[in-house]
Amino acid sequence: SAASDVYKRQDSIKLTDGQRVVIQYVNGENTLEAIFENVLAHVKKRELTINQNGSAVDPKSSSLEDIVREYVREELKRFSSQSFLVS
């Protein structure tokens, strides 16, 4: 059946460095705000670079928080659409 096929599949999934940072905080306990704050900390410490319009976003940018919020939202949507997250 289709349902049992889902459990048999063991496709390899490649995550970007950014996705690895985000998904480590998606544990069922962190709120969206906590995920955002943790990812923002990585960006501010230059452990994660976010690109916007083909260029790296400066961690000192005045719009950094908005950019990181949007980045986290988009990655969570992507995880959900690829069935990484189940609600």
CSV table of C-alpha atoms in Angstrom, one decimal:
chain,number,residue,atom,x,y,z
A,1,SER,CA,0.0,0.0,0.0
A,2,ALA,CA,1.0,3.6,-0.4
A,3,ALA,CA,1.2,4.1,3.4
A,4,SER,CA,3.6,1.3,3.9
A,5,ASP,CA,5.7,2.5,1.0
A,6,VAL,CA,6.3,5.8,2.9
A,7,TYR,CA,7.8,3.9,5.8
A,8,LYS,CA,10.0,1.8,3.5
A,9,ARG,CA,11.5,4.8,1.7
A,10,GLN,CA,14.9,5.9,3.1
A,11,ASP,CA,15.8,8.7,0.7
A,12,SER,CA,18.9,10.6,1.5
A,13,ILE,CA,18.1,14.3,2.1
A,14,LYS,CA,20.8,17.0,1.6
A,15,LEU,CA,20.5,20.0,3.9
A,16,THR,CA,22.2,23.3,3.4
A,17,ASP,CA,24.3,24.7,6.2
A,18,GLY,CA,21.5,27.1,7.0
A,19,GLN,CA,18.9,24.4,7.1
A,20,ARG,CA,21.1,22.4,9.5
A,21,VAL,CA,21.2,25.5,11.8
A,22,VAL,CA,17.5,26.0,11.7
A,23,ILE,CA,16.4,22.4,12.1
A,24,GLN,CA,18.5,21.8,15.2
A,25,TYR,CA,16.1,24.1,17.0
A,26,VAL,CA,12.9,22.6,15.6
A,27,ASN,CA,12.5,20.1,18.4
A,28,GLY,CA,8.8,20.4,19.4
A,29,GLU,CA,9.7,22.5,22.5
A,30,ASN,CA,11.1,25.7,21.0
A,31,THR,CA,8.6,28.4,19.9
A,32,LEU,CA,9.0,30.1,16.6
A,33,GLU,CA,10.5,33.1,18.5
A,34,ALA,CA,13.0,30.8,20.2
A,35,ILE,CA,14.0,29.3,16.8
A,36,PHE,CA,14.4,32.9,15.4
A,37,GLU,CA,16.5,34.1,18.3
A,38,ASN,CA,18.8,31.1,18.1
A,39,VAL,CA,19.3,31.5,14.3
A,40,LEU,CA,19.8,35.2,14.7
A,41,ALA,CA,22.6,34.5,17.3
A,42,HIS,CA,24.4,32.3,14.7
A,43,VAL,CA,24.1,35.1,12.1
A,44,LYS,CA,25.4,37.7,14.5
A,45,LYS,CA,28.4,35.5,15.5
A,46,ARG,CA,29.0,35.0,11.8
A,47,GLU,CA,28.5,31.3,12.1
A,48,LEU,CA,25.8,31.4,9.5
A,49,THR,CA,25.6,33.6,6.4
A,50,ILE,CA,22.3,34.5,4.9
A,51,ASN,CA,22.2,35.6,1.3
A,52,GLN,CA,19.6,38.1,0.0
A,53,ASN,CA,19.4,39.0,-3.7
A,54,GLY,CA,22.7,37.1,-4.3
A,55,SER,CA,24.7,38.9,-1.6
A,56,ALA,CA,25.6,38.0,1.9
A,57,VAL,CA,23.6,40.0,4.5
A,58,ASP,CA,25.8,42.1,6.8
A,59,PRO,CA,25.2,40.9,10.4
A,60,LYS,CA,25.3,44.6,11.4
A,61,SER,CA,22.5,45.5,9.0
A,62,SER,CA,19.6,47.5,10.5
A,63,SER,CA,17.1,45.1,8.8
A,64,LEU,CA,18.9,41.9,10.0
A,65,GLU,CA,16.1,40.8,12.3
A,66,ASP,CA,13.4,41.1,9.6
A,67,ILE,CA,15.7,39.2,7.1
A,68,VAL,CA,16.4,36.4,9.6
A,69,ARG,CA,12.7,36.1,10.5
A,70,GLU,CA,11.7,35.8,6.9
A,71,TYR,CA,14.6,33.2,6.4
A,72,VAL,CA,13.4,31.1,9.3
A,73,ARG,CA,9.8,31.3,8.1
A,74,GLU,CA,10.8,30.2,4.6
A,75,GLU,CA,12.9,27.3,5.8
A,76,LEU,CA,10.1,26.1,8.1
A,77,LYS,CA,7.7,26.2,5.1
A,78,ARG,CA,10.2,24.2,3.1
A,79,PHE,CA,10.7,21.6,5.8
A,80,SER,CA,6.9,21.3,6.1
A,81,SER,CA,6.4,20.9,2.4
A,82,GLN,CA,9.1,18.2,2.3
A,83,SER,CA,7.4,16.4,5.2
A,84,PHE,CA,10.3,17.1,7.6
A,85,LEU,CA,7.7,18.6,10.0
A,86,VAL,CA,4.5,17.0,10.8
A,87,SER,CA,1.9,18.9,12.8
